[in-house]
XYZ file of C-alpha atoms in Angstrom:
345
model
C -13.426 -11.420 8.260
C -10.517 -12.652 8.866
C -11.530 -11.353 12.738
C -14.673 -10.772 14.923
C -15.583 -7.067 14.491
C -16.375 -6.834 18.270
C -12.393 -7.425 19.194
C -11.631 -5.180 16.189
C -14.204 -1.912 18.466
C -11.864 -3.009 21.767
C -8.777 -1.842 19.765
C -8.097 2.161 20.527
C -5.234 2.085 17.015
C -4.807 1.287 13.815
C -1.440 0.279 12.054
C -1.037 0.290 8.328
C 1.849 -0.429 7.662
C 3.525 -0.831 3.526
C 6.526 -0.618 1.976
C 6.328 2.948 0.456
C 4.361 4.950 3.648
C 2.772 4.569 7.321
C -0.622 4.890 8.564
C -1.883 5.392 12.096
C -5.647 5.354 12.662
C -6.991 7.199 16.231
C -9.827 5.654 17.826
C -11.355 9.192 18.015
C -9.576 11.371 16.328
C -8.576 9.356 12.701
C -6.573 9.388 11.034
C -3.537 10.961 12.146
C -0.091 10.250 10.622
C 0.488 9.263 6.522
C 4.430 9.351 6.297
C 6.372 7.484 5.009
C 8.216 4.236 4.816
C 12.151 5.887 6.709
C 14.233 6.278 8.562
C 17.688 7.693 8.539
C 20.315 6.716 11.028
C 23.185 7.371 12.589
C 25.909 5.153 11.753
C 27.755 6.060 14.077
C 25.445 6.809 17.254
C 23.200 5.119 15.926
C 20.648 8.032 16.359
C 17.326 8.406 14.471
C 18.626 11.596 13.094
C 14.412 11.784 11.104
C 11.591 9.626 10.145
C 9.016 10.308 7.399
C 8.544 12.665 4.333
C 12.169 14.825 5.614
C 13.956 11.379 5.758
C 12.540 10.331 2.442
C 14.362 13.161 0.961
C 17.370 12.170 1.866
C 17.933 9.256 0.498
C 20.998 9.457 -2.066
C 22.084 12.424 -0.355
C 23.558 11.521 2.529
C 27.381 10.855 3.806
C 28.574 7.889 4.349
C 27.421 7.093 8.291
C 23.837 7.952 7.867
C 22.153 5.620 6.676
C 18.570 5.544 5.210
C 17.059 2.198 5.521
C 13.113 1.534 5.446
C 12.352 -1.367 7.737
C 9.232 -3.052 6.318
C 9.104 -4.371 2.476
C 5.934 -6.045 0.704
C 3.614 -5.072 3.445
C 6.398 -6.944 5.953
C 8.306 -5.442 8.938
C 11.972 -6.557 8.145
C 13.841 -4.703 11.144
C 11.026 -4.386 14.134
C 13.275 -2.903 16.452
C 13.938 0.309 13.339
C 10.578 0.119 13.263
C 9.256 0.716 16.274
C 11.640 3.621 16.319
C 9.961 4.999 13.455
C 6.802 4.393 14.819
C 6.998 6.361 18.353
C 8.794 9.071 16.418
C 5.849 8.718 13.998
C 3.563 9.226 16.725
C 4.919 12.303 18.519
C 5.220 12.001 22.804
C 1.680 14.128 22.608
C -0.540 11.121 20.956
C 1.458 8.123 22.708
C 1.209 9.496 26.006
C -3.016 9.542 25.310
C -2.398 5.520 24.313
C -0.840 4.593 27.291
C -3.340 6.151 29.319
C -5.824 3.108 28.132
C -5.392 0.031 31.403
C -5.776 -2.450 28.070
C -3.676 -1.069 25.478
C -5.008 -2.319 22.031
C -4.175 -2.543 18.434
C -4.975 -3.162 15.130
C -3.058 -4.145 11.561
C -3.794 -4.228 8.250
C -1.647 -7.805 7.680
C -0.463 -8.895 3.915
C -2.711 -12.503 2.076
C -1.575 -15.000 2.981
C 1.307 -13.632 4.893
C 3.600 -16.608 6.799
C 3.292 -17.537 10.578
C 6.949 -15.324 10.273
C 5.106 -11.637 9.231
C 2.203 -11.413 10.505
C 4.622 -12.384 14.188
C 7.399 -9.842 13.571
C 4.096 -6.839 12.521
C 1.757 -8.263 15.687
C 6.532 -7.363 17.763
C 5.932 -4.309 16.408
C 2.946 -2.745 18.049
C 3.084 -4.939 21.206
C 6.832 -2.964 21.651
C 4.734 0.497 21.390
C 2.775 -0.936 25.127
C -0.003 -3.062 22.894
C -1.448 -5.551 25.525
C -3.026 -7.055 22.160
C -3.313 -6.741 18.580
C -5.517 -7.710 16.371
C -4.245 -8.502 12.940
C -6.985 -8.247 9.960
C -6.484 -9.001 6.001
C -5.055 -6.065 4.177
C -7.352 -7.264 1.079
C -10.963 -7.064 3.942
C -9.874 -3.013 5.643
C -9.826 -2.107 1.762
C -12.377 -2.929 0.588
C -14.498 -1.524 3.519
C -12.750 2.086 2.642
C -13.573 2.308 0.106
C -16.753 1.638 0.957
C -17.583 -1.750 -1.203
C -20.916 -3.668 0.394
C -18.059 -6.699 1.092
C -20.337 -8.103 4.137
C -23.737 -8.844 1.401
C -24.086 -11.661 -0.178
C -22.648 -10.804 -3.246
C -19.072 -10.672 -5.532
C -16.905 -6.887 -5.418
C -13.260 -7.271 -6.622
C -10.331 -5.287 -5.167
C -7.379 -4.443 -6.229
C -4.478 -3.752 -3.565
C -1.587 -1.183 -5.657
C 0.618 -1.383 -3.458
C 5.050 -0.506 -4.449
C 5.656 -3.253 -3.628
C 3.441 -6.270 -4.585
C -0.509 -6.390 -5.525
C -3.167 -8.248 -4.000
C -5.789 -9.088 -5.843
C -9.024 -10.687 -4.997
C -12.943 -11.775 -5.095
C -15.012 -10.833 -1.866
C -18.987 -12.220 -0.712
C -20.075 -12.431 2.729
C -17.741 -10.754 4.606
C -15.019 -13.266 3.848
C -11.972 -13.758 0.522
C -13.533 -16.425 -1.902
C -10.402 -16.427 -4.329
C -7.429 -14.389 -4.011
C -3.885 -14.228 -5.484
C -0.761 -11.791 -4.404
C 1.856 -11.030 -6.330
C 5.156 -9.237 -5.515
C 4.453 -6.802 -8.325
C 3.958 -2.377 -7.681
C 4.523 0.119 -7.776
C 8.560 0.359 -7.317
C 8.263 -2.746 -10.447
C 7.263 -0.332 -12.580
C 9.667 2.114 -11.429
C 12.076 -0.039 -12.100
C 11.117 -0.807 -15.343
C 11.910 2.589 -16.492
C 15.139 3.049 -15.173
C 16.362 0.469 -16.547
C 14.808 2.072 -19.789
C 15.878 5.328 -19.420
C 19.793 3.379 -18.922
C 19.735 0.761 -22.275
C 18.168 2.767 -24.427
C 18.913 6.589 -23.282
C 22.438 5.691 -21.332
C 21.269 8.188 -18.694
C 20.464 7.716 -15.165
C 17.981 8.256 -12.830
C 17.697 9.550 -9.697
C 15.770 7.898 -7.366
C 13.109 10.231 -6.339
C 12.963 11.537 -10.295
C 10.052 8.392 -11.537
C 7.188 9.919 -10.056
C 7.903 13.415 -10.956
C 8.284 11.390 -14.855
C 5.034 9.100 -14.453
C 3.096 13.271 -13.711
C 5.534 14.304 -16.046
C 3.171 11.207 -19.242
C -0.506 11.817 -17.377
C -2.446 14.059 -19.081
C -4.571 10.546 -20.571
C -1.411 9.199 -18.741
C 0.460 6.572 -20.509
C -2.181 5.964 -23.212
C -1.388 5.839 -26.724
C -3.377 10.263 -26.764
C -0.990 11.319 -23.821
C 2.597 13.402 -25.093
C 4.121 12.017 -27.615
C 7.293 12.910 -25.907
C 9.075 14.929 -22.635
C 12.532 15.951 -21.639
C 13.682 13.947 -18.905
C 17.864 15.142 -17.147
C 19.371 12.933 -14.598
C 23.213 11.496 -15.384
C 24.915 10.543 -17.989
C 26.727 6.497 -17.708
C 29.835 6.791 -18.806
C 30.791 10.635 -18.249
C 28.422 10.969 -15.115
C 27.974 14.180 -16.283
C 24.332 16.256 -16.132
C 22.418 15.115 -19.350
C 18.830 15.470 -20.928
C 17.278 13.120 -23.319
C 13.877 13.774 -24.711
C 12.644 10.180 -24.175
C 9.549 9.023 -26.164
C 5.993 8.030 -24.088
C 5.275 5.028 -26.745
C 9.015 3.005 -25.531
C 7.981 3.492 -21.538
C 4.845 2.526 -22.076
C 5.822 -0.117 -23.963
C 8.932 -0.781 -20.961
C 6.864 -1.189 -18.357
C 4.520 -3.896 -20.500
C 5.999 -7.075 -18.485
C 4.909 -5.820 -14.849
C 1.901 -4.579 -15.458
C 1.565 -8.091 -18.172
C 1.526 -10.585 -14.620
C -1.755 -7.658 -12.807
C -3.698 -9.185 -15.831
C -2.152 -12.898 -14.974
C -3.064 -12.404 -11.788
C -6.513 -10.984 -12.554
C -7.045 -13.945 -14.847
C -5.624 -16.728 -12.012
C -8.228 -15.431 -9.807
C -11.314 -14.621 -12.654
C -11.595 -19.506 -13.301
C -11.145 -20.211 -9.406
C -14.262 -17.604 -8.097
C -17.233 -18.885 -8.745
C -19.619 -18.410 -11.931
C -22.289 -17.348 -9.755
C -20.205 -14.722 -8.806
C -18.086 -14.196 -11.859
C -21.520 -12.651 -13.090
C -22.128 -10.013 -10.495
C -18.947 -9.051 -11.268
C -19.505 -8.470 -15.425
C -22.050 -5.729 -14.306
C -19.618 -4.341 -10.643
C -16.080 -4.423 -12.263
C -13.206 -4.311 -10.691
C -12.362 -1.291 -7.665
C -8.853 -0.432 -7.273
C -6.721 0.744 -3.988
C -3.448 1.415 -3.313
C -1.212 4.368 -4.189
C 0.356 2.197 -7.522
C -3.218 1.925 -8.881
C -3.063 5.797 -9.505
C 0.043 5.188 -12.548
C -1.465 7.423 -14.915
C -2.912 5.156 -17.638
C -2.827 1.841 -15.550
C -7.572 1.956 -15.209
C -7.716 1.963 -18.772
C -5.244 -0.842 -19.639
C -7.109 -2.841 -17.480
C -10.433 -1.792 -18.991
C -9.445 -2.989 -22.623
C -7.430 -6.376 -20.962
C -10.727 -7.714 -18.969
C -13.729 -5.783 -21.036
C -14.988 -4.687 -16.986
C -15.501 -1.449 -15.889
C -12.006 -1.116 -13.845
C -13.406 2.302 -10.407
C -10.771 4.109 -9.237
C -11.596 5.136 -5.402
C -11.796 8.272 -4.009
C -8.347 8.792 -1.937
C -6.785 5.200 -2.756
C -4.309 5.262 -1.336
C -6.004 5.553 2.710
C -8.811 2.743 2.040
C -7.300 0.313 3.812
C -6.285 2.085 7.150
C -9.674 4.018 6.522
C -11.085 0.722 6.525
C -9.300 0.012 9.654
C -11.033 3.179 10.932
C -14.145 2.126 10.300
C -13.502 -0.946 12.173
C -12.372 0.649 15.179
C -15.731 2.236 14.834
C -17.840 0.775 14.781
C -19.320 1.523 11.429
C -19.878 -1.797 9.680
C -22.499 -4.217 11.044
C -22.016 -6.808 10.271
C -24.569 -9.687 8.604
C -27.262 -11.199 10.145
C -28.753 -14.536 9.583
C -32.478 -15.744 11.651
C -32.918 -19.412 11.629
C -35.183 -20.583 9.384
C -38.351 -20.861 11.912
C -38.650 -24.751 12.588
């Protein structure tokens, strides 16, 4: 593991700071926060107006003196002060008081694979501002693998793919450590952007920022696959006139539009497998890939990976909260390290 399990057991709470959602796991209480990583600020007074789901609903609907900000981008804290204020409000007074009563408050946090020292420091500073005396960082890939029940501590290969909003991370794990891994700046937001750009160029339609996910759900059934619905009606704003307009969108064209960002994910999987020892690749032929993260639920994504790689592809039971649940399992001591007995001489 990136950090010793013994040190993690001493932590009192764990935080998964994602570009899309923030999750907080408190030891003994479970997952207490699962909210969008969004805050709304009054630019005249500097006051925090809303956080989480309510702030997300304000996106694109605010007057000029209210600004909706995202203090976390790509799994990295880009605005430490705003991230601290957002976390304080998400935790609430009661939970903050309970945590402050701990004599030496310790925290754990997810860090993206190969995060630079500056990004790691920003995460640590954010939690220190909440009162933590010590912060342990755990690689998101390991936390997610533990959270979805993969046997990461055994001497056998497990492959996990964390599909985040801003980035996708792919890794092969064995003996509790990362053997090979790759992180690419392509995630759910890139897919959303590809859909918005397709509608703008092909239909001269501007789609509201919060209408992309409902569009993806409308295309589900069999998802973004040839067996899904042939077309669906979309409401948006005409680029030329600015008036509201509805168009019928061909799902095959949408499927082609999102191929570019998804192809980058396939390239990352291929690179990880090429750098992996042959014995571990042989294990993966039967076990396949475990998909976690919110973007793993993109309709038809798993089927596309299955066809492209020829390997089994599984989606975790609750893919969006796997990393937070994995941190929680380490905090609660539910993960036992592999004990290697020295050979008798």
